[in-house]
Amino acid sequence: MSFICYNGYLIQQKQLAINTSDEAWRWGHGFFESGRWHQGKWLFAPHHHQRIQHTATVLQFKPLPSPQVLENYVAETIAANQLQAGARIRIQFWPDVQNGLSYCIEATPLSTPAFAWKETGANIAVYKHFIKSADAFSNLKLCSYAPYVQARRWAQAQDVAEAILCNSSGRICEGAHSNIFVLLHDTWMTPPLSEGPVAGVCRSHLLQNASAQGITVKESMVTLADLKNAQEVILTNAVQGMVWVQAFGESRYHNTGAKKLHTALFEPFTL
C-alpha cells in the first residue's frame, strides 16, 4: 500500500481523484521537483526549495507551502511508506480549480545506494528529434514533459544510458534527465542557463562548491566537437548524483577527474 501527501493530507495513492478541468490534466500546466531521501534527510533540500520558489514565481503559482512545511510533509510521506533509509521524492505542483494551487508528494523505493561510485561508465548518444529552446521556461522542470520521455525511450532503444539534447544553435544543452559537464584543458564546463538546460540541483552544487576543493568548474558553451574531444564527461541529477561517461560514438573517456569530483562532492552524502 502506497501513501502520498495531497495538499498536506496523507492518503492512499489510489484515493487521489483527478479533476479533468485542472490545467495540469488538460495542458500539462504545472511543474515538478524530484530528489533523493537518504538516511533521514532530503539531500540538497536548500537547492530544491530555491528552484521550487523560482519556478513558482515564473509560473505565477501561489501560495506555496513554506520550505519547513514542505519538508515536514516530505518526512511524513517517507515515514508512511517506511522508506527512511532511502527513496526517490517527487513533488508536483499545479493550478487547481478548487484549491487555487495543489501539490502532491510521492516517495518510491530506490534499489541503489545513494550516489555510489560506479566502476563502469555510461554510454551516451545525441537525440536529434528534440531541439531545446532557450527562453524563460527552458530552465524549469515542467509537467509538459513528453519530448523528454520520448528522448529517454529512444535512448533505451539505442541501448545507451542517456540521450544528449542540443539547443537551437546546435550546441550541447543537457541530457534527457541530467545536466552534462565536459572536462577540457583540465577545466570542467557545463552549458550556461542561457543555452537552455534545466537548472539542475547537482549542477548548482558543483558550480558553487567545486572551487573549495581545488576543482575548476565553470559555465561555458559546449559544442559537439567539445563533447567529442573532451578528456572526460559526467552527467548529474539529484537522484543519481553523478555518473561518469565512458563512450560517445567513437570517443572514449577517462574518469580520473570524475572520481576526484565524486570523492569531494558526492561521497560525503553516502555516509
Tab-separated table of N, CA and C in Angstrom, residues 3 32-38 41-42 51 74 77-78 81 83-92 105-112 141 145 152 177 237-240:
chain	number	residue	atom	x	y	z
A	3	PHE	N	1.392	5.421	0.088
A	3	PHE	CA	0.770	6.651	0.563
A	3	PHE	C	1.391	7.854	-0.139
A	32	PHE	N	7.307	20.038	-11.536
A	32	PHE	CA	7.610	19.020	-10.529
A	32	PHE	C	9.055	19.145	-10.068
A	33	GLU	N	9.285	18.602	-8.914
A	33	GLU	CA	10.611	18.583	-8.297
A	33	GLU	C	10.917	17.141	-7.922
A	34	SER	N	12.094	16.671	-8.273
A	34	SER	CA	12.484	15.306	-7.911
A	34	SER	C	13.820	15.336	-7.188
A	35	GLY	N	13.946	14.473	-6.197
A	35	GLY	CA	15.168	14.442	-5.403
A	35	GLY	C	15.323	13.127	-4.673
A	36	ARG	N	16.262	13.117	-3.747
A	36	ARG	CA	16.607	11.871	-3.054
A	36	ARG	C	16.555	12.057	-1.545
A	37	TRP	N	15.960	11.078	-0.895
A	37	TRP	CA	15.954	10.988	0.563
A	37	TRP	C	16.960	9.918	0.964
A	38	HIS	N	17.831	10.264	1.915
A	38	HIS	CA	18.860	9.302	2.325
A	38	HIS	C	19.110	9.426	3.817
A	41	LYS	N	17.200	12.220	5.624
A	41	LYS	CA	17.454	13.591	5.154
A	41	LYS	C	17.118	13.725	3.676
A	42	TRP	N	16.498	14.864	3.342
A	42	TRP	CA	16.260	15.231	1.951
A	42	TRP	C	17.531	15.906	1.453
A	51	ARG	N	14.786	26.258	-6.176
A	51	ARG	CA	14.265	26.012	-7.514
A	51	ARG	C	12.739	26.012	-7.527
A	74	VAL	N	7.190	16.007	3.391
A	74	VAL	CA	8.045	15.006	2.750
A	74	VAL	C	8.432	13.924	3.761
A	77	THR	N	5.545	11.622	4.471
A	77	THR	CA	5.312	10.706	3.355
A	77	THR	C	6.327	9.577	3.358
A	78	ILE	N	7.571	9.912	3.634
A	78	ILE	CA	8.626	8.895	3.732
A	78	ILE	C	8.296	7.903	4.846
A	81	ASN	N	5.446	5.435	4.165
A	81	ASN	CA	5.816	4.371	3.235
A	81	ASN	C	6.999	3.538	3.724
A	83	LEU	N	10.193	4.265	4.234
A	83	LEU	CA	11.328	4.397	3.322
A	83	LEU	C	12.413	5.300	3.900
A	84	GLN	N	12.572	5.271	5.219
A	84	GLN	CA	13.510	6.182	5.870
A	84	GLN	C	14.947	6.009	5.385
A	85	ALA	N	15.320	4.797	5.000
A	85	ALA	CA	16.709	4.554	4.592
A	85	ALA	C	17.041	5.204	3.262
A	86	GLY	N	16.072	5.227	2.342
A	86	GLY	CA	16.352	5.829	1.045
A	86	GLY	C	15.157	5.773	0.118
A	87	ALA	N	14.933	6.853	-0.631
A	87	ALA	CA	13.789	6.900	-1.530
A	87	ALA	C	13.959	7.997	-2.558
A	88	ARG	N	13.212	7.880	-3.636
A	88	ARG	CA	13.088	8.948	-4.617
A	88	ARG	C	11.876	9.784	-4.243
A	89	ILE	N	12.061	11.088	-4.177
A	89	ILE	CA	10.980	12.011	-3.838
A	89	ILE	C	10.525	12.714	-5.111
A	90	ARG	N	9.226	12.816	-5.288
A	90	ARG	CA	8.692	13.587	-6.413
A	90	ARG	C	7.546	14.459	-5.901
A	91	ILE	N	7.637	15.763	-6.148
A	91	ILE	CA	6.606	16.709	-5.730
A	91	ILE	C	6.093	17.426	-6.974
A	92	GLN	N	4.800	17.383	-7.176
A	92	GLN	CA	4.206	18.057	-8.335
A	92	GLN	C	3.293	19.178	-7.866
A	105	ILE	N	2.943	14.861	-3.060
A	105	ILE	CA	4.275	14.340	-2.738
A	105	ILE	C	4.243	12.819	-2.807
A	106	GLU	N	5.138	12.251	-3.595
A	106	GLU	CA	5.268	10.796	-3.712
A	106	GLU	C	6.659	10.372	-3.251
A	107	ALA	N	6.747	9.154	-2.739
A	107	ALA	CA	8.028	8.570	-2.353
A	107	ALA	C	8.066	7.128	-2.834
A	108	THR	N	9.102	6.785	-3.582
A	108	THR	CA	9.240	5.427	-4.107
A	108	THR	C	10.609	4.874	-3.734
A	109	PRO	N	10.709	3.571	-3.507
A	109	PRO	CA	11.979	2.983	-3.074
A	109	PRO	C	13.036	3.036	-4.162
A	110	LEU	N	14.289	3.109	-3.733
A	110	LEU	CA	15.434	3.058	-4.631
A	110	LEU	C	16.286	1.855	-4.267
A	111	SER	N	16.704	1.125	-5.278
A	111	SER	CA	17.462	-0.106	-5.023
A	111	SER	C	18.964	0.132	-4.936
A	112	THR	N	19.436	1.290	-5.418
A	112	THR	CA	20.868	1.565	-5.426
A	112	THR	C	21.257	2.458	-4.252
A	141	LYS	N	11.489	22.585	-14.601
A	141	LYS	CA	11.050	21.186	-14.734
A	141	LYS	C	9.521	21.180	-14.856
A	145	TYR	N	6.189	17.213	-20.374
A	145	TYR	CA	7.475	16.515	-20.381
A	145	TYR	C	7.615	15.515	-21.527
A	152	ARG	N	14.154	9.651	-23.713
A	152	ARG	CA	14.601	8.557	-22.847
A	152	ARG	C	14.239	7.206	-23.444
A	177	HIS	N	17.598	13.432	-18.797
A	177	HIS	CA	17.281	13.542	-17.375
A	177	HIS	C	18.537	13.854	-16.561
A	237	ASN	N	22.328	14.418	-11.782
A	237	ASN	CA	20.959	14.769	-11.396
A	237	ASN	C	20.786	14.476	-9.913
A	238	ALA	N	19.686	14.945	-9.334
A	238	ALA	CA	19.522	14.915	-7.880
A	238	ALA	C	19.195	13.534	-7.336
A	239	VAL	N	18.832	12.594	-8.198
A	239	VAL	CA	18.513	11.241	-7.741
A	239	VAL	C	19.733	10.333	-7.858
A	240	GLN	N	20.409	10.365	-9.004
A	240	GLN	CA	21.583	9.521	-9.214
A	240	GLN	C	22.859	10.142	-8.677
